[in-house]
Amino acid sequence: MELAAAGMFMNFLGTLDEGDNAAAAARLEAKQLEAKANEERAVSQRRAIQARRIAERAKGRARAIAAASGGGVDDPTVQNILGELEDQGTFNVLSELYSGEASGQGLEFAAAERRSAGKAYRRRARLAAVGNLLEGGTTLYDRYS
C-alpha cells in the first residue's frame, strides 16, 4: 500500500511540475516575442530614417537640376515637384513606421496569448493532479478497505 501511495504522490508532483514547466516555457516564449516586437519597431525606425534621407537627397538633386537649368527654385513647377517629393518622402517614412508598429503589436498580442496559454497549462495540470490524487485515493481505499 505504501508503494502505491508513493507512486500516486509522485504522479501528483510530476503533473504539477509538468504544468509549471509548460507555463515557464510559455512565459519565455512570450518574452522572446516581445523582444522581437521591439526589434521590429527599431528596424522600422531605421528604415524610416533611411527613407527620410532618400527623400532629402531627391529634393536636393531636384533643386540642383532646377538651378543648373537656369530656372529658379522658386518656379512653380519646381515647387510642385519639390512638394511631391516631400509628400512621397513623408508617406514612405510613415509607411515604414506603421509597418514596424503593426508587426510589433501582432507580436505583443502573440506574447499575451502565450502567457494566457501558459496559465491555462498550469491550471489544467493542477486540476489533473488533484483529480489523479483523488482517483488514486479512491482506488487505494477500495483496494485496501
PDB file of C-alpha atoms in Angstrom:
ATOM      1  CA  MET A   1       0.000   0.000   0.000  1.00  0.00           C
ATOM      2  CA  GLU A   2       2.833   2.409   0.822  1.00  0.00           C
ATOM      3  CA  LEU A   3       4.343   1.874  -2.621  1.00  0.00           C
ATOM      4  CA  ALA A   4       1.027   2.597  -4.325  1.00  0.00           C
ATOM      5  CA  ALA A   5       0.556   5.728  -2.224  1.00  0.00           C
ATOM      6  CA  ALA A   6       4.103   6.875  -3.010  1.00  0.00           C
ATOM      7  CA  GLY A   7       3.514   6.297  -6.725  1.00  0.00           C
ATOM      8  CA  MET A   8       0.281   8.221  -6.553  1.00  0.00           C
ATOM      9  CA  PHE A   9       2.012  11.115  -4.807  1.00  0.00           C
ATOM     10  CA  MET A  10       4.886  11.081  -7.340  1.00  0.00           C
ATOM     11  CA  ASN A  11       2.344  11.198 -10.147  1.00  0.00           C
ATOM     12  CA  PHE A  12       0.724  14.170  -8.393  1.00  0.00           C
ATOM     13  CA  LEU A  13       4.061  16.009  -8.149  1.00  0.00           C
ATOM     14  CA  GLY A  14       5.008  15.129 -11.722  1.00  0.00           C
ATOM     15  CA  THR A  15       1.755  16.516 -13.076  1.00  0.00           C
ATOM     16  CA  LEU A  16       2.237  19.744 -11.108  1.00  0.00           C
ATOM     17  CA  ASP A  17       5.803  20.011 -12.377  1.00  0.00           C
ATOM     18  CA  GLU A  18       4.668  19.420 -15.947  1.00  0.00           C
ATOM     19  CA  GLY A  19       2.212  22.319 -15.677  1.00  0.00           C
ATOM     20  CA  ASP A  20       4.833  24.594 -14.134  1.00  0.00           C
ATOM     21  CA  ASN A  21       7.317  23.742 -16.889  1.00  0.00           C
ATOM     22  CA  ALA A  22       4.748  24.410 -19.613  1.00  0.00           C
ATOM     23  CA  ALA A  23       3.882  27.758 -18.030  1.00  0.00           C
ATOM     24  CA  ALA A  24       7.564  28.697 -17.738  1.00  0.00           C
ATOM     25  CA  ALA A  25       8.156  27.778 -21.383  1.00  0.00           C
ATOM     26  CA  ALA A  26       5.169  29.914 -22.412  1.00  0.00           C
ATOM     27  CA  ARG A  27       6.489  32.872 -20.395  1.00  0.00           C
ATOM     28  CA  LEU A  28       9.905  32.518 -22.034  1.00  0.00           C
ATOM     29  CA  GLU A  29       8.354  32.391 -25.483  1.00  0.00           C
ATOM     30  CA  ALA A  30       6.286  35.486 -24.622  1.00  0.00           C
ATOM     31  CA  LYS A  31       9.448  37.366 -23.621  1.00  0.00           C
ATOM     32  CA  GLN A  32      11.081  36.359 -26.893  1.00  0.00           C
ATOM     33  CA  LEU A  33       8.057  37.572 -28.846  1.00  0.00           C
ATOM     34  CA  GLU A  34       8.142  40.907 -27.016  1.00  0.00           C
ATOM     35  CA  ALA A  35      11.848  41.283 -27.781  1.00  0.00           C
ATOM     36  CA  LYS A  36      11.075  40.559 -31.437  1.00  0.00           C
ATOM     37  CA  ALA A  37       8.315  43.213 -31.315  1.00  0.00           C
ATOM     38  CA  ASN A  38      10.805  45.804 -30.068  1.00  0.00           C
ATOM     39  CA  GLU A  39      13.278  44.720 -32.739  1.00  0.00           C
ATOM     40  CA  GLU A  40      10.640  45.107 -35.469  1.00  0.00           C
ATOM     41  CA  ARG A  41       9.899  48.633 -34.281  1.00  0.00           C
ATOM     42  CA  ALA A  42      13.593  49.544 -34.178  1.00  0.00           C
ATOM     43  CA  VAL A  43      14.152  48.190 -37.687  1.00  0.00           C
ATOM     44  CA  SER A  44      11.198  50.176 -38.990  1.00  0.00           C
ATOM     45  CA  GLN A  45      12.548  53.320 -37.341  1.00  0.00           C
ATOM     46  CA  ARG A  46      15.921  52.812 -39.053  1.00  0.00           C
ATOM     47  CA  ARG A  47      14.128  52.278 -42.366  1.00  0.00           C
ATOM     48  CA  ALA A  48      12.088  55.430 -41.776  1.00  0.00           C
ATOM     49  CA  ILE A  49      15.290  57.402 -41.173  1.00  0.00           C
ATOM     50  CA  GLN A  50      16.710  55.993 -44.402  1.00  0.00           C
ATOM     51  CA  ALA A  51      13.505  56.894 -46.266  1.00  0.00           C
ATOM     52  CA  ARG A  52      13.761  60.457 -44.949  1.00  0.00           C
ATOM     53  CA  ARG A  53      17.400  60.660 -46.146  1.00  0.00           C
ATOM     54  CA  ILE A  54      16.438  59.404 -49.592  1.00  0.00           C
ATOM     55  CA  ALA A  55      13.660  61.998 -49.819  1.00  0.00           C
ATOM     56  CA  GLU A  56      16.043  64.792 -48.775  1.00  0.00           C
ATOM     57  CA  ARG A  57      18.598  63.683 -51.384  1.00  0.00           C
ATOM     58  CA  ALA A  58      15.930  63.588 -54.075  1.00  0.00           C
ATOM     59  CA  LYS A  59      14.812  67.111 -53.185  1.00  0.00           C
ATOM     60  CA  GLY A  60      18.426  68.318 -53.190  1.00  0.00           C
ATOM     61  CA  ARG A  61      19.001  66.779 -56.592  1.00  0.00           C
ATOM     62  CA  ALA A  62      15.804  68.368 -57.922  1.00  0.00           C
ATOM     63  CA  ARG A  63      16.953  71.777 -56.650  1.00  0.00           C
ATOM     64  CA  ALA A  64      20.382  71.303 -58.230  1.00  0.00           C
ATOM     65  CA  ILE A  65      18.870  70.326 -61.569  1.00  0.00           C
ATOM     66  CA  ALA A  66      16.496  73.294 -61.433  1.00  0.00           C
ATOM     67  CA  ALA A  67      19.347  75.670 -60.644  1.00  0.00           C
ATOM     68  CA  ALA A  68      21.583  74.170 -63.363  1.00  0.00           C
ATOM     69  CA  SER A  69      18.845  74.524 -65.965  1.00  0.00           C
ATOM     70  CA  GLY A  70      18.761  78.256 -65.408  1.00  0.00           C
ATOM     71  CA  GLY A  71      15.315  78.175 -63.872  1.00  0.00           C
ATOM     72  CA  GLY A  72      14.832  79.246 -60.326  1.00  0.00           C
ATOM     73  CA  VAL A  73      13.976  77.056 -57.376  1.00  0.00           C
ATOM     74  CA  ASP A  74      11.058  79.424 -56.793  1.00  0.00           C
ATOM     75  CA  ASP A  75       9.485  78.439 -60.120  1.00  0.00           C
ATOM     76  CA  PRO A  76       6.006  76.995 -59.509  1.00  0.00           C
ATOM     77  CA  THR A  77       6.766  73.798 -61.429  1.00  0.00           C
ATOM     78  CA  VAL A  78       9.905  73.222 -59.370  1.00  0.00           C
ATOM     79  CA  GLN A  79       7.964  73.944 -56.182  1.00  0.00           C
ATOM     80  CA  ASN A  80       5.307  71.394 -57.228  1.00  0.00           C
ATOM     81  CA  ILE A  81       7.983  68.777 -57.861  1.00  0.00           C
ATOM     82  CA  LEU A  82       9.636  69.514 -54.505  1.00  0.00           C
ATOM     83  CA  GLY A  83       6.243  69.291 -52.796  1.00  0.00           C
ATOM     84  CA  GLU A  84       5.536  65.937 -54.411  1.00  0.00           C
ATOM     85  CA  LEU A  85       8.964  64.662 -53.359  1.00  0.00           C
ATOM     86  CA  GLU A  86       8.274  65.835 -49.787  1.00  0.00           C
ATOM     87  CA  ASP A  87       4.849  64.168 -49.770  1.00  0.00           C
ATOM     88  CA  GLN A  88       6.248  60.901 -51.090  1.00  0.00           C
ATOM     89  CA  GLY A  89       9.091  61.028 -48.563  1.00  0.00           C
ATOM     90  CA  THR A  90       6.640  61.583 -45.715  1.00  0.00           C
ATOM     91  CA  PHE A  91       4.455  58.747 -46.987  1.00  0.00           C
ATOM     92  CA  ASN A  92       7.463  56.400 -47.125  1.00  0.00           C
ATOM     93  CA  VAL A  93       8.555  57.364 -43.600  1.00  0.00           C
ATOM     94  CA  LEU A  94       5.079  56.854 -42.168  1.00  0.00           C
ATOM     95  CA  SER A  95       4.652  53.576 -44.059  1.00  0.00           C
ATOM     96  CA  GLU A  96       7.861  52.219 -42.532  1.00  0.00           C
ATOM     97  CA  LEU A  97       6.807  53.284 -39.051  1.00  0.00           C
ATOM     98  CA  TYR A  98       3.333  51.808 -39.493  1.00  0.00           C
ATOM     99  CA  SER A  99       4.770  48.528 -40.721  1.00  0.00           C
ATOM    100  CA  GLY A 100       7.004  48.201 -37.663  1.00  0.00           C
ATOM    101  CA  GLU A 101       4.231  49.158 -35.269  1.00  0.00           C
ATOM    102  CA  ALA A 102       1.784  46.714 -36.849  1.00  0.00           C
ATOM    103  CA  SER A 103       4.340  43.905 -36.630  1.00  0.00           C
ATOM    104  CA  GLY A 104       5.173  44.877 -33.063  1.00  0.00           C
ATOM    105  CA  GLN A 105       1.542  44.874 -31.987  1.00  0.00           C
ATOM    106  CA  GLY A 106       0.974  41.493 -33.624  1.00  0.00           C
ATOM    107  CA  LEU A 107       3.944  40.021 -31.791  1.00  0.00           C
ATOM    108  CA  GLU A 108       2.822  41.544 -28.491  1.00  0.00           C
ATOM    109  CA  PHE A 109      -0.625  40.029 -28.999  1.00  0.00           C
ATOM    110  CA  ALA A 110       1.004  36.650 -29.637  1.00  0.00           C
ATOM    111  CA  ALA A 111       3.065  37.110 -26.451  1.00  0.00           C
ATOM    112  CA  ALA A 112      -0.085  37.794 -24.437  1.00  0.00           C
ATOM    113  CA  GLU A 113      -1.686  34.688 -25.933  1.00  0.00           C
ATOM    114  CA  ARG A 114       1.335  32.581 -24.967  1.00  0.00           C
ATOM    115  CA  ARG A 115       1.176  33.871 -21.385  1.00  0.00           C
ATOM    116  CA  SER A 116      -2.510  33.065 -21.242  1.00  0.00           C
ATOM    117  CA  ALA A 117      -1.864  29.580 -22.614  1.00  0.00           C
ATOM    118  CA  GLY A 118       0.871  29.066 -20.011  1.00  0.00           C
ATOM    119  CA  LYS A 119      -1.539  29.954 -17.222  1.00  0.00           C
ATOM    120  CA  ALA A 120      -4.096  27.563 -18.702  1.00  0.00           C
ATOM    121  CA  TYR A 121      -1.463  24.777 -18.832  1.00  0.00           C
ATOM    122  CA  ARG A 122      -0.678  25.345 -15.180  1.00  0.00           C
ATOM    123  CA  ARG A 123      -4.367  25.380 -14.163  1.00  0.00           C
ATOM    124  CA  ARG A 124      -5.121  22.266 -16.176  1.00  0.00           C
ATOM    125  CA  ALA A 125      -2.127  20.447 -14.682  1.00  0.00           C
ATOM    126  CA  ARG A 126      -3.178  21.384 -11.137  1.00  0.00           C
ATOM    127  CA  LEU A 127      -6.703  20.147 -11.751  1.00  0.00           C
ATOM    128  CA  ALA A 128      -5.402  16.953 -13.352  1.00  0.00           C
ATOM    129  CA  ALA A 129      -3.020  16.398 -10.436  1.00  0.00           C
ATOM    130  CA  VAL A 130      -5.785  16.798  -7.870  1.00  0.00           C
ATOM    131  CA  GLY A 131      -8.091  14.597  -9.949  1.00  0.00           C
ATOM    132  CA  ASN A 132      -5.432  11.892 -10.211  1.00  0.00           C
ATOM    133  CA  LEU A 133      -4.766  12.128  -6.488  1.00  0.00           C
ATOM    134  CA  LEU A 134      -8.467  11.744  -5.678  1.00  0.00           C
ATOM    135  CA  GLU A 135      -8.830   8.889  -8.147  1.00  0.00           C
ATOM    136  CA  GLY A 136      -5.766   7.178  -6.734  1.00  0.00           C
ATOM    137  CA  GLY A 137      -7.024   7.674  -3.196  1.00  0.00           C
ATOM    138  CA  THR A 138     -10.366   6.176  -4.105  1.00  0.00           C
ATOM    139  CA  THR A 139      -8.668   3.221  -5.762  1.00  0.00           C
ATOM    140  CA  LEU A 140      -6.463   2.654  -2.707  1.00  0.00           C
ATOM    141  CA  TYR A 141      -9.450   2.915  -0.405  1.00  0.00           C
ATOM    142  CA  ASP A 142     -11.433   0.406  -2.473  1.00  0.00           C
ATOM    143  CA  ARG A 143      -8.482  -1.950  -2.693  1.00  0.00           C
ATOM    144  CA  TYR A 144      -7.419  -1.901   0.949  1.00  0.00           C
ATOM    145  CA  SER A 145     -10.608  -1.297   2.901  1.00  0.00           C
TER     146      SER A 145
END
